[in-house]
Amino acid sequence: MFVASRTRPDILYAVTFLSQFNNRHSRKHVSSLLQTLQYVVNTQDYCIDLSFCKDEKLCLFSDASWATDLDECKSFGGYIIYLGGTVIGWGCKKQTTVATSSMESEYIALTYAVKEAYWISNLFESCLLFDYVNVPTIHSDSISSIQFATNDLENSKTKHIRIKYWFLRDWFEKGYFKLNKVPGQVNIADIFTKFLSSEKISELCKTVFNRLSRK
């Protein structure tokens, strides 16, 4: 977990998912773990070089699956943070609330991303690392969750969403962050929502790591 959360965002979903089965694993889980380890060996030279940061522009990508945990029907969500075009942070977790729609799971994932963006903006400001840090932009491929976060939209499908997630709309109105819709195929945070094909992983890694070499 340390390696996945500190240096290898491309394996964080696999590690997060498989860690659920530490005490009740099957052969399938062991096989998936061995495949992940072999992948790490083959890509051990993948590197994030922070010296590649071009400016102080802060942006995040957010994404979520929906009910992909078959035991509890819970969703996985994640985010990845860029500063000046270079990755500086990421996160992935299984949501604690059962989402009743894909919009809801995407909205919950947005709250995680926004909290992280707010924290890191305050960190930069308090440490005087930069003269100016832009208002972070959160990129999501869910137009419905963006609309729900930016408009007073409420109906029978959304009124049950818990109060602890409603701060998102309040913070948006205060200008703490911006939201932007991106196509699903270019949403880098997709890497934290499910197991992807090797081709898709390789494609996304080109935008995650700025130094790549594979054995």
One Martini backbone bead per residue (centre of mass of N, CA, C, O) as a GRO file, in nm:
protein
  215
    1MET     BB    1   0.056   0.064  -0.018
    2PHE     BB    2   0.291   0.261  -0.012
    3VAL     BB    3   0.368   0.251  -0.309
    4ALA     BB    4   0.084   0.327  -0.426
    5SER     BB    5   0.060   0.611  -0.249
    6ARG     BB    6   0.363   0.736  -0.346
    7THR     BB    7   0.456   0.611  -0.666
    8ARG     BB    8   0.188   0.412  -0.775
    9PRO     BB    9  -0.110   0.487  -0.912
   10ASP     BB   10  -0.154   0.234  -1.115
   11ILE     BB   11  -0.199   0.028  -0.839
   12LEU     BB   12  -0.414   0.131  -0.632
   13TYR     BB   13  -0.670  -0.020  -0.701
   14ALA     BB   14  -0.567  -0.308  -0.671
   15VAL     BB   15  -0.481  -0.278  -0.373
   16THR     BB   16  -0.753  -0.183  -0.258
   17PHE     BB   17  -0.920  -0.425  -0.349
   18LEU     BB   18  -0.739  -0.667  -0.234
   19SER     BB   19  -0.738  -0.575   0.076
   20GLN     BB   20  -1.026  -0.702   0.141
   21PHE     BB   21  -0.878  -1.018   0.117
   22ASN     BB   22  -0.672  -1.099   0.343
   23ASN     BB   23  -0.889  -1.315   0.507
   24ARG     BB   24  -1.057  -1.405   0.206
   25HIS     BB   25  -0.901  -1.550  -0.011
   26SER     BB   26  -0.842  -1.648  -0.339
   27ARG     BB   27  -0.705  -1.754  -0.625
   28LYS     BB   28  -0.787  -1.502  -0.781
   29HIS     BB   29  -0.647  -1.298  -0.591
   30VAL     BB   30  -0.361  -1.412  -0.613
   31SER     BB   31  -0.338  -1.377  -0.917
   32SER     BB   32  -0.375  -1.067  -0.916
   33LEU     BB   33  -0.131  -1.008  -0.738
   34LEU     BB   34   0.086  -1.133  -0.924
   35GLN     BB   35   0.027  -0.949  -1.163
   36THR     BB   36   0.095  -0.686  -1.018
   37LEU     BB   37   0.389  -0.755  -0.947
   38GLN     BB   38   0.483  -0.802  -1.239
   39TYR     BB   39   0.418  -0.518  -1.335
   40VAL     BB   40   0.615  -0.371  -1.147
   41VAL     BB   41   0.870  -0.505  -1.252
   42ASN     BB   42   0.826  -0.409  -1.559
   43THR     BB   43   0.778  -0.086  -1.428
   44GLN     BB   44   1.012   0.028  -1.227
   45ASP     BB   45   1.088   0.302  -1.412
   46TYR     BB   46   0.861   0.453  -1.328
   47CYS     BB   47   0.825   0.821  -1.320
   48ILE     BB   48   0.805   1.110  -1.095
   49ASP     BB   49   0.911   1.436  -1.188
   50LEU     BB   50   0.898   1.740  -1.020
   51SER     BB   51   1.083   1.917  -1.217
   52PHE     BB   52   0.844   1.936  -1.447
   53CYS     BB   53   0.722   2.177  -1.343
   54LYS     BB   54   0.587   2.474  -1.501
   55ASP     BB   55   0.373   2.567  -1.274
   56GLU     BB   56   0.081   2.671  -1.057
   57LYS     BB   57  -0.117   2.478  -1.182
   58LEU     BB   58  -0.425   2.347  -1.051
   59CYS     BB   59  -0.538   2.002  -1.092
   60LEU     BB   60  -0.816   1.766  -1.128
   61PHE     BB   61  -0.922   1.422  -1.128
   62SER     BB   62  -1.248   1.260  -1.143
   63ASP     BB   63  -1.380   0.931  -1.035
   64ALA     BB   64  -1.636   0.661  -1.082
   65SER     BB   65  -1.802   0.401  -0.994
   66TRP     BB   66  -2.078   0.146  -0.985
   67ALA     BB   67  -2.130  -0.111  -0.785
   68THR     BB   68  -1.849  -0.303  -0.792
   69ASP     BB   69  -1.921  -0.418  -0.518
   70LEU     BB   70  -2.075  -0.723  -0.478
   71ASP     BB   71  -2.121  -0.741  -0.163
   72GLU     BB   72  -2.214  -0.406  -0.110
   73CYS     BB   73  -2.266  -0.205  -0.355
   74LYS     BB   74  -2.010  -0.039  -0.387
   75SER     BB   75  -1.796   0.228  -0.462
   76PHE     BB   76  -1.535   0.367  -0.660
   77GLY     BB   77  -1.293   0.631  -0.593
   78GLY     BB   78  -1.099   0.907  -0.755
   79TYR     BB   79  -0.782   1.095  -0.768
   80ILE     BB   80  -0.579   1.351  -0.944
   81ILE     BB   81  -0.285   1.557  -0.913
   82TYR     BB   82  -0.188   1.871  -1.065
   83LEU     BB   83   0.131   2.050  -1.116
   84GLY     BB   84   0.226   2.181  -1.395
   85GLY     BB   85   0.170   1.874  -1.527
   86THR     BB   86   0.232   1.729  -1.247
   87VAL     BB   87   0.227   1.477  -1.038
   88ILE     BB   88   0.140   1.500  -0.660
   89GLY     BB   89  -0.137   1.325  -0.636
   90TRP     BB   90  -0.353   1.064  -0.479
   91GLY     BB   91  -0.671   0.865  -0.477
   92CYS     BB   92  -0.839   0.571  -0.319
   93LYS     BB   93  -1.184   0.451  -0.257
   94LYS     BB   94  -1.429   0.311  -0.079
   95GLN     BB   95  -1.736   0.380  -0.036
   96THR     BB   96  -1.952   0.419   0.249
   97THR     BB   97  -2.181   0.469   0.045
   98VAL     BB   98  -2.466   0.379  -0.114
   99ALA     BB   99  -2.520   0.422  -0.441
  100THR     BB  100  -2.816   0.479  -0.654
  101SER     BB  101  -2.610   0.614  -0.862
  102SER     BB  102  -2.375   0.737  -1.072
  103MET     BB  103  -2.404   1.031  -0.986
  104GLU     BB  104  -2.355   0.987  -0.684
  105SER     BB  105  -2.071   0.860  -0.701
  106GLU     BB  106  -1.946   1.107  -0.848
  107TYR     BB  107  -2.013   1.316  -0.629
  108ILE     BB  108  -1.853   1.186  -0.401
  109ALA     BB  109  -1.582   1.199  -0.548
  110LEU     BB  110  -1.574   1.508  -0.564
  111THR     BB  111  -1.547   1.560  -0.259
  112TYR     BB  112  -1.267   1.442  -0.231
  113ALA     BB  113  -1.124   1.629  -0.435
  114VAL     BB  114  -1.197   1.903  -0.306
  115LYS     BB  115  -1.063   1.862  -0.033
  116GLU     BB  116  -0.778   1.825  -0.150
  117ALA     BB  117  -0.759   2.095  -0.299
  118TYR     BB  118  -0.798   2.276  -0.050
  119TRP     BB  119  -0.559   2.174   0.115
  120ILE     BB  120  -0.326   2.229  -0.092
  121SER     BB  121  -0.375   2.529  -0.124
  122ASN     BB  122  -0.323   2.598   0.178
  123LEU     BB  123  -0.038   2.486   0.190
  124PHE     BB  124   0.094   2.673  -0.017
  125GLU     BB  125   0.016   2.936   0.126
  126SER     BB  126   0.148   2.880   0.412
  127CYS     BB  127   0.445   2.810   0.276
  128LEU     BB  128   0.518   3.001   0.037
  129LEU     BB  129   0.574   2.852  -0.249
  130PHE     BB  130   0.383   3.069  -0.383
  131ASP     BB  131   0.253   3.362  -0.496
  132TYR     BB  132   0.043   3.182  -0.676
  133VAL     BB  133  -0.273   3.005  -0.666
  134ASN     BB  134  -0.496   2.867  -0.836
  135VAL     BB  135  -0.799   2.780  -0.899
  136PRO     BB  136  -0.908   2.481  -0.893
  137THR     BB  137  -0.959   2.219  -1.129
  138ILE     BB  138  -1.229   1.991  -1.186
  139HIS     BB  139  -1.233   1.686  -1.353
  140SER     BB  140  -1.523   1.544  -1.525
  141ASP     BB  141  -1.749   1.289  -1.685
  142SER     BB  142  -2.004   1.409  -1.511
  143ILE     BB  143  -2.267   1.605  -1.582
  144SER     BB  144  -2.468   1.549  -1.346
  145SER     BB  145  -2.275   1.617  -1.106
  146ILE     BB  146  -2.211   1.904  -1.197
  147GLN     BB  147  -2.502   2.011  -1.195
  148PHE     BB  148  -2.557   1.945  -0.893
  149ALA     BB  149  -2.312   2.131  -0.786
  150THR     BB  150  -2.417   2.412  -0.961
  151ASN     BB  151  -2.723   2.353  -0.887
  152ASP     BB  152  -3.074   2.370  -0.790
  153LEU     BB  153  -3.100   2.042  -0.789
  154GLU     BB  154  -3.407   1.859  -0.708
  155ASN     BB  155  -3.517   1.523  -0.638
  156SER     BB  156  -3.609   1.199  -0.578
  157LYS     BB  157  -3.295   1.110  -0.658
  158THR     BB  158  -3.139   1.344  -0.447
  159LYS     BB  159  -3.264   1.410  -0.150
  160HIS     BB  160  -3.089   1.177   0.011
  161ILE     BB  161  -2.838   1.321   0.020
  162ARG     BB  162  -2.607   1.387   0.230
  163ILE     BB  163  -2.505   1.663   0.401
  164LYS     BB  164  -2.186   1.613   0.382
  165TYR     BB  165  -2.208   1.677   0.051
  166TRP     BB  166  -2.322   1.987   0.032
  167PHE     BB  167  -2.059   2.160   0.041
  168LEU     BB  168  -1.992   2.169  -0.260
  169ARG     BB  169  -2.187   2.395  -0.343
  170ASP     BB  170  -2.084   2.608  -0.146
  171TRP     BB  171  -1.788   2.618  -0.254
  172PHE     BB  172  -1.857   2.694  -0.542
  173GLU     BB  173  -1.999   2.967  -0.474
  174LYS     BB  174  -1.716   3.071  -0.333
  175GLY     BB  175  -1.469   2.985  -0.537
  176TYR     BB  176  -1.274   2.728  -0.463
  177PHE     BB  177  -1.373   2.605  -0.745
  178LYS     BB  178  -1.372   2.422  -1.051
  179LEU     BB  179  -1.566   2.290  -1.327
  180ASN     BB  180  -1.508   2.011  -1.567
  181LYS     BB  181  -1.580   1.865  -1.870
  182VAL     BB  182  -1.485   1.533  -1.972
  183PRO     BB  183  -1.402   1.279  -2.139
  184GLY     BB  184  -1.381   0.954  -2.047
  185GLN     BB  185  -1.115   0.873  -2.219
  186VAL     BB  186  -0.947   1.129  -2.052
  187ASN     BB  187  -0.990   1.021  -1.766
  188ILE     BB  188  -0.745   0.951  -1.543
  189ALA     BB  189  -0.923   0.845  -1.288
  190ASP     BB  190  -1.003   0.563  -1.409
  191ILE     BB  191  -0.761   0.408  -1.263
  192PHE     BB  192  -0.956   0.403  -0.975
  193THR     BB  193  -1.233   0.212  -1.062
  194LYS     BB  194  -1.082  -0.027  -1.226
  195PHE     BB  195  -1.006  -0.278  -1.424
  196LEU     BB  196  -0.776  -0.262  -1.684
  197SER     BB  197  -0.636  -0.268  -1.960
  198SER     BB  198  -0.320  -0.266  -2.077
  199GLU     BB  199  -0.371  -0.045  -2.288
  200LYS     BB  200  -0.502   0.165  -2.097
  201ILE     BB  201  -0.276   0.185  -1.893
  202SER     BB  202  -0.057   0.280  -2.090
  203GLU     BB  203  -0.203   0.537  -2.175
  204LEU     BB  204  -0.230   0.672  -1.888
  205CYS     BB  205   0.077   0.666  -1.806
  206LYS     BB  206   0.162   0.901  -2.001
  207THR     BB  207   0.004   1.114  -1.790
  208VAL     BB  208   0.153   1.032  -1.513
  209PHE     BB  209   0.431   0.977  -1.632
  210ASN     BB  210   0.759   1.135  -1.720
  211ARG     BB  211   0.894   0.840  -1.689
  212LEU     BB  212   0.957   0.576  -1.929
  213SER     BB  213   1.016   0.219  -1.872
  214ARG     BB  214   1.024  -0.118  -2.013
  215LYS     BB  215   1.085  -0.471  -1.977
   0.00000   0.00000   0.00000
